[in-house]
PDB file of C-alpha atoms in Angstrom:
ATOM      1  CA  UNK A   1     -16.336  18.884 -25.877  1.00 81.00           C
ATOM      2  CA  UNK A   2     -16.346  22.223 -24.072  1.00 90.00           C
ATOM      3  CA  UNK A   3     -13.994  22.969 -21.165  1.00 94.00           C
ATOM      4  CA  UNK A   4     -16.943  23.103 -18.788  1.00 91.00           C
ATOM      5  CA  UNK A   5     -17.967  19.587 -19.831  1.00 94.00           C
ATOM      6  CA  UNK A   6     -14.597  18.061 -18.913  1.00 97.00           C
ATOM      7  CA  UNK A   7     -14.832  17.217 -15.211  1.00 98.00           C
ATOM      8  CA  UNK A   8     -11.387  17.419 -13.569  1.00 98.00           C
ATOM      9  CA  UNK A   9     -10.320  16.268 -10.110  1.00 98.00           C
ATOM     10  CA  UNK A  10      -7.050  17.865  -9.021  1.00 98.00           C
ATOM     11  CA  UNK A  11      -4.699  16.379  -6.403  1.00 98.00           C
ATOM     12  CA  UNK A  12      -1.774  18.236  -4.850  1.00 98.00           C
ATOM     13  CA  UNK A  13      -0.402  19.701  -1.639  1.00 97.00           C
ATOM     14  CA  UNK A  14       2.594  22.122  -1.705  1.00 96.00           C
ATOM     15  CA  UNK A  15       3.173  25.467  -3.398  1.00 96.00           C
ATOM     16  CA  UNK A  16       4.546  23.651  -6.460  1.00 97.00           C
ATOM     17  CA  UNK A  17       1.043  22.275  -7.089  1.00 98.00           C
ATOM     18  CA  UNK A  18      -0.783  25.604  -6.909  1.00 98.00           C
ATOM     19  CA  UNK A  19       0.351  27.079 -10.235  1.00 97.00           C
ATOM     20  CA  UNK A  20      -1.175  24.361 -12.473  1.00 98.00           C
ATOM     21  CA  UNK A  21      -4.448  24.537 -10.537  1.00 98.00           C
ATOM     22  CA  UNK A  22      -4.500  28.318 -10.824  1.00 98.00           C
ATOM     23  CA  UNK A  23      -4.022  28.194 -14.606  1.00 98.00           C
ATOM     24  CA  UNK A  24      -6.734  25.563 -15.025  1.00 98.00           C
ATOM     25  CA  UNK A  25      -9.205  27.717 -13.064  1.00 98.00           C
ATOM     26  CA  UNK A  26      -8.229  30.916 -14.883  1.00 98.00           C
ATOM     27  CA  UNK A  27      -8.619  29.196 -18.252  1.00 97.00           C
ATOM     28  CA  UNK A  28     -12.155  28.106 -17.527  1.00 97.00           C
ATOM     29  CA  UNK A  29     -11.746  24.409 -16.837  1.00 98.00           C
ATOM     30  CA  UNK A  30     -14.295  22.612 -14.689  1.00 98.00           C
ATOM     31  CA  UNK A  31     -12.568  21.644 -11.443  1.00 98.00           C
ATOM     32  CA  UNK A  32     -15.065  19.199  -9.930  1.00 98.00           C
ATOM     33  CA  UNK A  33     -13.001  18.858  -6.779  1.00 98.00           C
ATOM     34  CA  UNK A  34      -9.609  19.143  -5.131  1.00 98.00           C
ATOM     35  CA  UNK A  35      -7.851  16.538  -2.988  1.00 98.00           C
ATOM     36  CA  UNK A  36      -5.016  17.480  -0.653  1.00 98.00           C
ATOM     37  CA  UNK A  37      -3.303  16.179   2.472  1.00 97.00           C
ATOM     38  CA  UNK A  38      -5.005  16.436   5.891  1.00 96.00           C
ATOM     39  CA  UNK A  39      -4.220  19.518   7.954  1.00 94.00           C
ATOM     40  CA  UNK A  40      -1.311  19.191  10.357  1.00 86.00           C
ATOM     41  CA  UNK A  41       0.204  21.258  13.173  1.00 82.00           C
ATOM     42  CA  UNK A  42       3.367  23.147  12.316  1.00 74.00           C
ATOM     43  CA  UNK A  43       5.811  25.588  13.887  1.00 69.00           C
ATOM     44  CA  UNK A  44       6.651  26.174  17.521  1.00 67.00           C
ATOM     45  CA  UNK A  45       3.043  26.782  18.475  1.00 70.00           C
ATOM     46  CA  UNK A  46       1.837  23.649  16.671  1.00 73.00           C
ATOM     47  CA  UNK A  47      -0.912  25.648  15.021  1.00 83.00           C
ATOM     48  CA  UNK A  48      -2.968  23.868  12.382  1.00 87.00           C
ATOM     49  CA  UNK A  49      -1.583  24.751   8.969  1.00 89.00           C
ATOM     50  CA  UNK A  50      -3.435  24.409   5.671  1.00 95.00           C
ATOM     51  CA  UNK A  51      -1.588  23.220   2.591  1.00 96.00           C
ATOM     52  CA  UNK A  52      -1.087  25.843  -0.163  1.00 97.00           C
ATOM     53  CA  UNK A  53      -3.440  23.843  -2.400  1.00 98.00           C
ATOM     54  CA  UNK A  54      -6.151  23.852   0.272  1.00 98.00           C
ATOM     55  CA  UNK A  55      -5.779  27.598   0.728  1.00 98.00           C
ATOM     56  CA  UNK A  56      -6.236  28.113  -3.005  1.00 98.00           C
ATOM     57  CA  UNK A  57      -9.251  25.790  -3.104  1.00 98.00           C
ATOM     58  CA  UNK A  58     -10.936  27.631  -0.230  1.00 98.00           C
ATOM     59  CA  UNK A  59     -10.398  31.045  -1.805  1.00 98.00           C
ATOM     60  CA  UNK A  60     -11.928  29.821  -5.078  1.00 98.00           C
ATOM     61  CA  UNK A  61     -14.776  27.833  -3.457  1.00 98.00           C
ATOM     62  CA  UNK A  62     -13.634  24.526  -4.934  1.00 98.00           C
ATOM     63  CA  UNK A  63     -15.010  21.299  -3.402  1.00 98.00           C
ATOM     64  CA  UNK A  64     -12.351  19.747  -1.188  1.00 98.00           C
ATOM     65  CA  UNK A  65     -11.464  16.346   0.260  1.00 98.00           C
ATOM     66  CA  UNK A  66      -8.589  15.558   2.663  1.00 98.00           C
ATOM     67  CA  UNK A  67      -8.471  11.782   3.065  1.00 97.00           C
ATOM     68  CA  UNK A  68      -6.140  10.116   5.541  1.00 96.00           C
ATOM     69  CA  UNK A  69      -6.291   6.843   3.605  1.00 97.00           C
ATOM     70  CA  UNK A  70      -6.841   6.768  -0.132  1.00 97.00           C
ATOM     71  CA  UNK A  71      -8.504   3.342  -0.002  1.00 97.00           C
ATOM     72  CA  UNK A  72     -11.042   4.408   2.596  1.00 97.00           C
ATOM     73  CA  UNK A  73     -14.545   3.416   1.311  1.00 97.00           C
ATOM     74  CA  UNK A  74     -16.104   6.718   2.372  1.00 97.00           C
ATOM     75  CA  UNK A  75     -13.454   8.699   0.492  1.00 98.00           C
ATOM     76  CA  UNK A  76     -13.836   6.538  -2.624  1.00 98.00           C
ATOM     77  CA  UNK A  77     -17.580   7.046  -2.557  1.00 98.00           C
ATOM     78  CA  UNK A  78     -17.186  10.831  -2.313  1.00 98.00           C
ATOM     79  CA  UNK A  79     -14.615  10.765  -5.125  1.00 98.00           C
ATOM     80  CA  UNK A  80     -16.984   8.803  -7.403  1.00 98.00           C
ATOM     81  CA  UNK A  81     -19.698  11.426  -6.827  1.00 98.00           C
ATOM     82  CA  UNK A  82     -17.482  14.002  -8.564  1.00 98.00           C
ATOM     83  CA  UNK A  83     -17.680  11.879 -11.759  1.00 97.00           C
ATOM     84  CA  UNK A  84     -14.229  12.908 -12.969  1.00 98.00           C
ATOM     85  CA  UNK A  85     -13.382  12.546 -16.647  1.00 98.00           C
ATOM     86  CA  UNK A  86      -9.737  13.263 -15.831  1.00 98.00           C
ATOM     87  CA  UNK A  87      -7.556  13.388 -12.723  1.00 98.00           C
ATOM     88  CA  UNK A  88      -4.377  15.428 -12.388  1.00 98.00           C
ATOM     89  CA  UNK A  89      -1.731  14.788  -9.735  1.00 98.00           C
ATOM     90  CA  UNK A  90       0.981  17.310  -8.835  1.00 98.00           C
ATOM     91  CA  UNK A  91       3.255  16.742  -5.820  1.00 96.00           C
ATOM     92  CA  UNK A  92       0.746  14.651  -3.920  1.00 96.00           C
ATOM     93  CA  UNK A  93       1.229  11.016  -2.905  1.00 93.00           C
ATOM     94  CA  UNK A  94       1.207   7.563  -4.437  1.00 94.00           C
ATOM     95  CA  UNK A  95      -2.302   6.615  -5.567  1.00 97.00           C
ATOM     96  CA  UNK A  96      -3.869   3.153  -5.421  1.00 96.00           C
ATOM     97  CA  UNK A  97      -5.164   1.766  -8.722  1.00 96.00           C
ATOM     98  CA  UNK A  98      -8.764   2.103  -7.576  1.00 97.00           C
ATOM     99  CA  UNK A  99      -8.181   5.882  -7.588  1.00 98.00           C
ATOM    100  CA  UNK A 100      -5.960   6.491 -10.623  1.00 97.00           C
ATOM    101  CA  UNK A 101      -7.942   4.127 -12.847  1.00 97.00           C
ATOM    102  CA  UNK A 102     -11.307   5.756 -12.071  1.00 97.00           C
ATOM    103  CA  UNK A 103     -11.680   8.488 -14.777  1.00 98.00           C
ATOM    104  CA  UNK A 104     -12.341   7.619 -18.416  1.00 96.00           C
ATOM    105  CA  UNK A 105      -9.376   9.710 -19.613  1.00 96.00           C
ATOM    106  CA  UNK A 106      -7.147   8.342 -16.860  1.00 97.00           C
ATOM    107  CA  UNK A 107      -4.899  10.206 -14.428  1.00 98.00           C
ATOM    108  CA  UNK A 108      -1.758  12.101 -15.340  1.00 98.00           C
ATOM    109  CA  UNK A 109       1.039  13.390 -13.155  1.00 98.00           C
ATOM    110  CA  UNK A 110       3.429  16.315 -13.380  1.00 98.00           C
ATOM    111  CA  UNK A 111       6.986  15.255 -12.488  1.00 98.00           C
ATOM    112  CA  UNK A 112       9.955  17.595 -11.982  1.00 98.00           C
ATOM    113  CA  UNK A 113      12.452  15.784 -14.206  1.00 98.00           C
ATOM    114  CA  UNK A 114      12.875  14.550 -17.752  1.00 98.00           C
ATOM    115  CA  UNK A 115      11.515  11.063 -17.251  1.00 97.00           C
ATOM    116  CA  UNK A 116      12.613   8.303 -17.296  1.00 97.00           C
ATOM    117  CA  UNK A 117      15.514  10.001 -15.501  1.00 98.00           C
ATOM    118  CA  UNK A 118      15.167  10.841 -11.813  1.00 98.00           C
ATOM    119  CA  UNK A 119      12.103   8.861 -10.894  1.00 97.00           C
ATOM    120  CA  UNK A 120      11.332   9.329  -7.213  1.00 96.00           C
ATOM    121  CA  UNK A 121      10.544  11.842  -4.506  1.00 96.00           C
ATOM    122  CA  UNK A 122      13.387  14.368  -4.929  1.00 97.00           C
ATOM    123  CA  UNK A 123      14.164  14.825  -8.641  1.00 98.00           C
ATOM    124  CA  UNK A 124      15.225  18.474  -8.459  1.00 98.00           C
ATOM    125  CA  UNK A 125      17.669  17.870  -5.619  1.00 98.00           C
ATOM    126  CA  UNK A 126      19.332  14.821  -7.143  1.00 98.00           C
ATOM    127  CA  UNK A 127      19.730  16.332 -10.608  1.00 98.00           C
ATOM    128  CA  UNK A 128      21.716  19.220  -9.114  1.00 98.00           C
ATOM    129  CA  UNK A 129      23.648  17.028  -6.665  1.00 98.00           C
ATOM    130  CA  UNK A 130      24.735  14.864  -9.601  1.00 98.00           C
ATOM    131  CA  UNK A 131      25.982  17.894 -11.506  1.00 98.00           C
ATOM    132  CA  UNK A 132      23.463  17.713 -14.352  1.00 98.00           C
ATOM    133  CA  UNK A 133      23.462  20.575 -16.848  1.00 98.00           C
ATOM    134  CA  UNK A 134      19.799  20.053 -17.698  1.00 98.00           C
ATOM    135  CA  UNK A 135      16.583  18.884 -16.110  1.00 98.00           C
ATOM    136  CA  UNK A 136      12.973  19.545 -16.986  1.00 98.00           C
ATOM    137  CA  UNK A 137       9.312  18.859 -16.430  1.00 98.00           C
ATOM    138  CA  UNK A 138       7.198  15.922 -17.633  1.00 98.00           C
ATOM    139  CA  UNK A 139       3.531  15.022 -17.793  1.00 98.00           C
ATOM    140  CA  UNK A 140       2.820  11.285 -17.878  1.00 98.00           C
ATOM    141  CA  UNK A 141      -0.023   8.845 -17.263  1.00 98.00           C
ATOM    142  CA  UNK A 142      -0.081   6.992 -13.957  1.00 97.00           C
ATOM    143  CA  UNK A 143       0.314   3.243 -13.897  1.00 95.00           C
ATOM    144  CA  UNK A 144       1.149   0.569 -11.322  1.00 91.00           C
ATOM    145  CA  UNK A 145       4.832   1.370 -10.758  1.00 92.00           C
ATOM    146  CA  UNK A 146       5.725   4.853  -9.595  1.00 92.00           C
ATOM    147  CA  UNK A 147       6.863   7.355 -12.266  1.00 96.00           C
ATOM    148  CA  UNK A 148       6.890   4.742 -15.050  1.00 96.00           C
ATOM    149  CA  UNK A 149       3.787   5.565 -17.108  1.00 97.00           C
ATOM    150  CA  UNK A 150       3.695   6.754 -20.706  1.00 98.00           C
ATOM    151  CA  UNK A 151       5.169  10.221 -21.237  1.00 98.00           C
ATOM    152  CA  UNK A 152       2.822  12.841 -22.683  1.00 98.00           C
ATOM    153  CA  UNK A 153       4.898  16.029 -22.899  1.00 97.00           C
ATOM    154  CA  UNK A 154       8.268  17.329 -21.677  1.00 97.00           C
ATOM    155  CA  UNK A 155      10.017  20.685 -21.416  1.00 98.00           C
ATOM    156  CA  UNK A 156      13.802  20.797 -20.815  1.00 98.00           C
ATOM    157  CA  UNK A 157      15.339  23.404 -18.490  1.00 98.00           C
ATOM    158  CA  UNK A 158      19.069  24.228 -18.228  1.00 98.00           C
ATOM    159  CA  UNK A 159      20.766  24.122 -14.825  1.00 98.00           C
ATOM    160  CA  UNK A 160      23.305  26.886 -14.321  1.00 97.00           C
ATOM    161  CA  UNK A 161      26.585  26.181 -12.542  1.00 96.00           C
ATOM    162  CA  UNK A 162      25.432  28.009  -9.422  1.00 96.00           C
ATOM    163  CA  UNK A 163      21.686  27.361  -9.601  1.00 98.00           C
ATOM    164  CA  UNK A 164      20.342  25.808  -6.414  1.00 98.00           C
ATOM    165  CA  UNK A 165      17.289  23.645  -5.780  1.00 98.00           C
ATOM    166  CA  UNK A 166      15.168  26.684  -4.925  1.00 98.00           C
ATOM    167  CA  UNK A 167      15.933  28.418  -8.223  1.00 98.00           C
ATOM    168  CA  UNK A 168      15.191  25.318 -10.307  1.00 98.00           C
ATOM    169  CA  UNK A 169      12.067  24.577  -8.248  1.00 98.00           C
ATOM    170  CA  UNK A 170      10.635  27.998  -9.085  1.00 97.00           C
ATOM    171  CA  UNK A 171      11.483  27.680 -12.793  1.00 97.00           C
ATOM    172  CA  UNK A 172       9.877  24.244 -13.019  1.00 98.00           C
ATOM    173  CA  UNK A 173       6.862  25.385 -11.006  1.00 97.00           C
ATOM    174  CA  UNK A 174       6.071  28.118 -13.537  1.00 96.00           C
ATOM    175  CA  UNK A 175       6.734  25.891 -16.553  1.00 97.00           C
ATOM    176  CA  UNK A 176       4.857  23.017 -14.934  1.00 97.00           C
ATOM    177  CA  UNK A 177       1.686  25.041 -14.707  1.00 97.00           C
ATOM    178  CA  UNK A 178       1.843  25.814 -18.423  1.00 98.00           C
ATOM    179  CA  UNK A 179       2.634  22.205 -19.306  1.00 98.00           C
ATOM    180  CA  UNK A 180      -0.328  20.860 -17.311  1.00 98.00           C
ATOM    181  CA  UNK A 181      -2.603  23.324 -19.109  1.00 98.00           C
ATOM    182  CA  UNK A 182      -1.185  22.318 -22.520  1.00 98.00           C
ATOM    183  CA  UNK A 183      -1.643  18.645 -21.664  1.00 98.00           C
ATOM    184  CA  UNK A 184      -5.298  19.151 -20.698  1.00 98.00           C
ATOM    185  CA  UNK A 185      -5.830  21.224 -23.850  1.00 97.00           C
ATOM    186  CA  UNK A 186      -4.482  18.296 -25.905  1.00 97.00           C
ATOM    187  CA  UNK A 187      -6.741  15.812 -24.134  1.00 96.00           C
ATOM    188  CA  UNK A 188      -9.750  18.054 -24.744  1.00 95.00           C
ATOM    189  CA  UNK A 189      -8.827  18.462 -28.424  1.00 94.00           C
ATOM    190  CA  UNK A 190      -8.341  14.712 -28.833  1.00 93.00           C
ATOM    191  CA  UNK A 191      -4.873  15.035 -30.353  1.00 94.00           C
ATOM    192  CA  UNK A 192      -2.789  13.722 -27.451  1.00 92.00           C
ATOM    193  CA  UNK A 193      -0.066  11.139 -28.033  1.00 92.00           C
ATOM    194  CA  UNK A 194       2.074   9.397 -25.416  1.00 96.00           C
ATOM    195  CA  UNK A 195       5.340   7.435 -25.494  1.00 97.00           C
ATOM    196  CA  UNK A 196       6.175   4.368 -23.361  1.00 97.00           C
ATOM    197  CA  UNK A 197       9.156   5.084 -21.146  1.00 96.00           C
ATOM    198  CA  UNK A 198      10.676   1.749 -22.177  1.00 94.00           C
ATOM    199  CA  UNK A 199      11.283   3.256 -25.619  1.00 94.00           C
ATOM    200  CA  UNK A 200      12.991   6.289 -24.080  1.00 94.00           C
ATOM    201  CA  UNK A 201      15.388   4.400 -21.815  1.00 88.00           C
ATOM    202  CA  UNK A 202      17.073   2.165 -24.393  1.00 85.00           C
ATOM    203  CA  UNK A 203      20.844   2.428 -23.918  1.00 86.00           C
ATOM    204  CA  UNK A 204      20.447   5.003 -21.151  1.00 88.00           C
ATOM    205  CA  UNK A 205      21.685   4.593 -17.577  1.00 93.00           C
ATOM    206  CA  UNK A 206      18.846   5.681 -15.312  1.00 96.00           C
ATOM    207  CA  UNK A 207      19.554   7.787 -12.244  1.00 97.00           C
ATOM    208  CA  UNK A 208      17.096   7.599  -9.326  1.00 97.00           C
ATOM    209  CA  UNK A 209      15.759  10.389  -7.089  1.00 98.00           C
ATOM    210  CA  UNK A 210      14.978   8.749  -3.733  1.00 97.00           C
ATOM    211  CA  UNK A 211      13.560  10.567  -0.750  1.00 96.00           C
ATOM    212  CA  UNK A 212      16.099  12.661   1.155  1.00 98.00           C
ATOM    213  CA  UNK A 213      16.561  12.240   4.901  1.00 97.00           C
ATOM    214  CA  UNK A 214      18.559  14.261   7.430  1.00 96.00           C
ATOM    215  CA  UNK A 215      21.562  11.954   7.298  1.00 97.00           C
ATOM    216  CA  UNK A 216      21.520  12.160   3.489  1.00 97.00           C
ATOM    217  CA  UNK A 217      22.280  15.880   3.836  1.00 98.00           C
ATOM    218  CA  UNK A 218      25.560  15.518   5.728  1.00 98.00           C
ATOM    219  CA  UNK A 219      28.503  16.868   3.723  1.00 98.00           C
ATOM    220  CA  UNK A 220      31.325  14.469   2.917  1.00 98.00           C
ATOM    221  CA  UNK A 221      34.401  16.683   2.890  1.00 98.00           C
ATOM    222  CA  UNK A 222      36.493  13.911   1.327  1.00 97.00           C
ATOM    223  CA  UNK A 223      34.744  14.520  -1.983  1.00 98.00           C
ATOM    224  CA  UNK A 224      36.210  16.843  -4.581  1.00 97.00           C
ATOM    225  CA  UNK A 225      35.395  20.527  -4.764  1.00 97.00           C
ATOM    226  CA  UNK A 226      32.823  20.267  -7.566  1.00 98.00           C
ATOM    227  CA  UNK A 227      30.921  17.422  -5.885  1.00 98.00           C
ATOM    228  CA  UNK A 228      30.668  19.331  -2.587  1.00 98.00           C
ATOM    229  CA  UNK A 229      29.535  22.521  -4.333  1.00 98.00           C
ATOM    230  CA  UNK A 230      26.858  20.571  -6.231  1.00 98.00           C
ATOM    231  CA  UNK A 231      25.776  18.828  -3.046  1.00 98.00           C
ATOM    232  CA  UNK A 232      25.271  22.100  -1.168  1.00 98.00           C
ATOM    233  CA  UNK A 233      23.319  23.827  -3.942  1.00 98.00           C
ATOM    234  CA  UNK A 234      21.281  20.690  -4.581  1.00 98.00           C
ATOM    235  CA  UNK A 235      19.992  20.878  -1.004  1.00 98.00           C
ATOM    236  CA  UNK A 236      19.598  24.657  -0.765  1.00 98.00           C
ATOM    237  CA  UNK A 237      17.507  26.246   0.598  1.00 98.00           C
ATOM    238  CA  UNK A 238      15.789  23.068   1.754  1.00 96.00           C
ATOM    239  CA  UNK A 239      16.406  20.571   3.318  1.00 97.00           C
ATOM    240  CA  UNK A 240      19.947  22.073   3.539  1.00 98.00           C
ATOM    241  CA  UNK A 241      23.386  20.498   3.605  1.00 98.00           C
ATOM    242  CA  UNK A 242      24.977  20.316   7.061  1.00 98.00           C
ATOM    243  CA  UNK A 243      28.188  19.460   8.826  1.00 98.00           C
ATOM    244  CA  UNK A 244      29.613  19.602  12.333  1.00 97.00           C
ATOM    245  CA  UNK A 245      31.753  22.568  13.317  1.00 97.00           C
ATOM    246  CA  UNK A 246      34.509  21.448  15.668  1.00 95.00           C
ATOM    247  CA  UNK A 247      36.423  23.965  17.747  1.00 88.00           C
ATOM    248  CA  UNK A 248      38.305  22.898  20.826  1.00 85.00           C
ATOM    249  CA  UNK A 249      36.208  20.353  22.700  1.00 87.00           C
ATOM    250  CA  UNK A 250      32.879  21.510  21.264  1.00 90.00           C
ATOM    251  CA  UNK A 251      30.896  20.421  18.248  1.00 94.00           C
ATOM    252  CA  UNK A 252      27.827  22.117  16.838  1.00 95.00           C
ATOM    253  CA  UNK A 253      25.658  21.579  13.770  1.00 97.00           C
ATOM    254  CA  UNK A 254      26.384  24.017  10.950  1.00 97.00           C
ATOM    255  CA  UNK A 255      24.096  24.353   7.936  1.00 98.00           C
ATOM    256  CA  UNK A 256      25.607  25.587   4.680  1.00 98.00           C
ATOM    257  CA  UNK A 257      23.412  27.206   2.021  1.00 98.00           C
ATOM    258  CA  UNK A 258      25.750  28.760  -0.530  1.00 98.00           C
ATOM    259  CA  UNK A 259      29.292  27.992  -1.639  1.00 98.00           C
ATOM    260  CA  UNK A 260      31.839  28.736  -4.324  1.00 98.00           C
ATOM    261  CA  UNK A 261      34.679  26.669  -5.756  1.00 98.00           C
ATOM    262  CA  UNK A 262      38.188  28.005  -5.167  1.00 98.00           C
ATOM    263  CA  UNK A 263      40.976  26.200  -7.011  1.00 96.00           C
ATOM    264  CA  UNK A 264      44.263  26.287  -5.088  1.00 95.00           C
ATOM    265  CA  UNK A 265      47.098  24.073  -3.909  1.00 95.00           C
ATOM    266  CA  UNK A 266      47.560  23.555  -0.172  1.00 96.00           C
ATOM    267  CA  UNK A 267      48.852  21.065   2.380  1.00 96.00           C
ATOM    268  CA  UNK A 268      46.065  21.479   4.922  1.00 97.00           C
ATOM    269  CA  UNK A 269      44.029  18.583   6.301  1.00 97.00           C
ATOM    270  CA  UNK A 270      40.599  18.221   4.696  1.00 98.00           C
ATOM    271  CA  UNK A 271      38.004  20.191   6.675  1.00 98.00           C
ATOM    272  CA  UNK A 272      40.397  22.846   7.976  1.00 97.00           C
ATOM    273  CA  UNK A 273      38.859  26.334   8.132  1.00 97.00           C
ATOM    274  CA  UNK A 274      40.832  29.259   6.755  1.00 97.00           C
ATOM    275  CA  UNK A 275      39.397  32.698   7.499  1.00 97.00           C
ATOM    276  CA  UNK A 276      40.420  36.340   7.585  1.00 96.00           C
ATOM    277  CA  UNK A 277      37.912  36.882  10.396  1.00 95.00           C
ATOM    278  CA  UNK A 278      36.095  39.524   8.343  1.00 95.00           C
ATOM    279  CA  UNK A 279      34.425  38.183   5.215  1.00 96.00           C
ATOM    280  CA  UNK A 280      36.059  34.962   3.999  1.00 97.00           C
ATOM    281  CA  UNK A 281      35.367  31.441   5.203  1.00 98.00           C
ATOM    282  CA  UNK A 282      37.298  28.858   3.213  1.00 98.00           C
ATOM    283  CA  UNK A 283      37.230  25.133   3.913  1.00 98.00           C
ATOM    284  CA  UNK A 284      40.100  22.976   2.711  1.00 98.00           C
ATOM    285  CA  UNK A 285      39.198  20.052   0.441  1.00 98.00           C
ATOM    286  CA  UNK A 286      41.507  17.765  -1.485  1.00 96.00           C
ATOM    287  CA  UNK A 287      41.596  19.818  -4.701  1.00 97.00           C
ATOM    288  CA  UNK A 288      41.217  23.351  -3.346  1.00 98.00           C
ATOM    289  CA  UNK A 289      38.843  25.233  -1.069  1.00 98.00           C
ATOM    290  CA  UNK A 290      35.110  25.558  -0.669  1.00 98.00           C
ATOM    291  CA  UNK A 291      34.234  29.201  -0.069  1.00 98.00           C
ATOM    292  CA  UNK A 292      31.223  29.470   2.224  1.00 98.00           C
ATOM    293  CA  UNK A 293      28.966  32.410   1.381  1.00 98.00           C
ATOM    294  CA  UNK A 294      25.897  31.682   3.500  1.00 98.00           C
ATOM    295  CA  UNK A 295      25.537  29.544   6.632  1.00 98.00           C
ATOM    296  CA  UNK A 296      23.635  28.999   9.868  1.00 98.00           C
ATOM    297  CA  UNK A 297      24.533  27.710  13.313  1.00 95.00           C
ATOM    298  CA  UNK A 298      22.024  25.426  15.011  1.00 89.00           C
ATOM    299  CA  UNK A 299      19.292  27.515  16.625  1.00 90.00           C
ATOM    300  CA  UNK A 300      20.418  30.742  14.949  1.00 95.00           C
ATOM    301  CA  UNK A 301      19.486  32.698  11.829  1.00 96.00           C
ATOM    302  CA  UNK A 302      20.923  32.179   8.372  1.00 98.00           C
ATOM    303  CA  UNK A 303      23.689  34.715   7.728  1.00 98.00           C
ATOM    304  CA  UNK A 304      26.036  35.775   4.971  1.00 98.00           C
ATOM    305  CA  UNK A 305      29.662  34.893   5.741  1.00 98.00           C
ATOM    306  CA  UNK A 306      30.557  38.502   6.544  1.00 97.00           C
ATOM    307  CA  UNK A 307      27.710  38.832   9.050  1.00 97.00           C
ATOM    308  CA  UNK A 308      28.487  35.445  10.551  1.00 97.00           C
ATOM    309  CA  UNK A 309      32.112  36.375  11.230  1.00 97.00           C
ATOM    310  CA  UNK A 310      31.112  39.476  13.190  1.00 96.00           C
ATOM    311  CA  UNK A 311      29.862  37.275  15.996  1.00 94.00           C
ATOM    312  CA  UNK A 312      31.784  34.035  15.541  1.00 94.00           C
ATOM    313  CA  UNK A 313      35.489  33.304  15.687  1.00 93.00           C
ATOM    314  CA  UNK A 314      36.376  30.362  13.461  1.00 94.00           C
ATOM    315  CA  UNK A 315      40.159  30.525  13.858  1.00 92.00           C
ATOM    316  CA  UNK A 316      41.494  27.049  14.532  1.00 91.00           C
ATOM    317  CA  UNK A 317      38.164  25.421  13.708  1.00 94.00           C
ATOM    318  CA  UNK A 318      37.401  22.590  11.343  1.00 97.00           C
ATOM    319  CA  UNK A 319      34.381  20.807   9.902  1.00 97.00           C
ATOM    320  CA  UNK A 320      33.809  17.072  10.120  1.00 96.00           C
TER     321      UNK A 320
END
């Protein structure tokens, strides 16, 4: 079969999903259509904002659908008209069986972890929060339960001690595009093999990757230094770890983007702020200090610690 004879429907929404689609188009595959989320207002002006995948589809004149409900009869009828041989899902939403079971070659997904570990909505964040030294990217076939289908291919990626979610996201985004292309190449060549996840999880404790909410992002200063550092970088630059800055009778939300671990003995209460007023912001934890390198007060811009201290006096403050 030629690439042009393999009809592909591609589903995705954010920037992470653009790279695989771009590589498929550039390598001559037949993209019969693209499905992405409906447009929504964003920003202070509530202007309608297109998803990155929609923007790409429009530039490349790819047929496009934006269903509100994936079981809607009109949407299903339009999807059937595309006569997909294969569907690919990257950072989209959970599909009903009537959708993922439609093509003859099935539907595969790109997931930002080494399945079966970190099934769920936020695999990059949780891998870093949990202090993992390695994560990766996986293609797998969709089935009834989320992120449980047979694994097709995987690529491991090391996580550096100070890598944050943004850094790993970008690495996996680039590798993910290549892996999707390799997976489609294998399907086209007829030499694809897949492994049931049940065989991969024997004797292994599985760690989940549930959706992250605002309250999930609050820093627990009672944790040890390494756990707090991992927590901050696992949520940076988005959705961002936060705490409350307490000074006198006032409290204000403080987002923290970048930290360092500082081993030291002290007798200070947990959460106490130690600063030279010029460039250093150190927060006392039970086994040392967390050095804050980048932070943001509610309603203000993100600043490096040195810039922040030019306009903010933290003497006598604490975080809670």
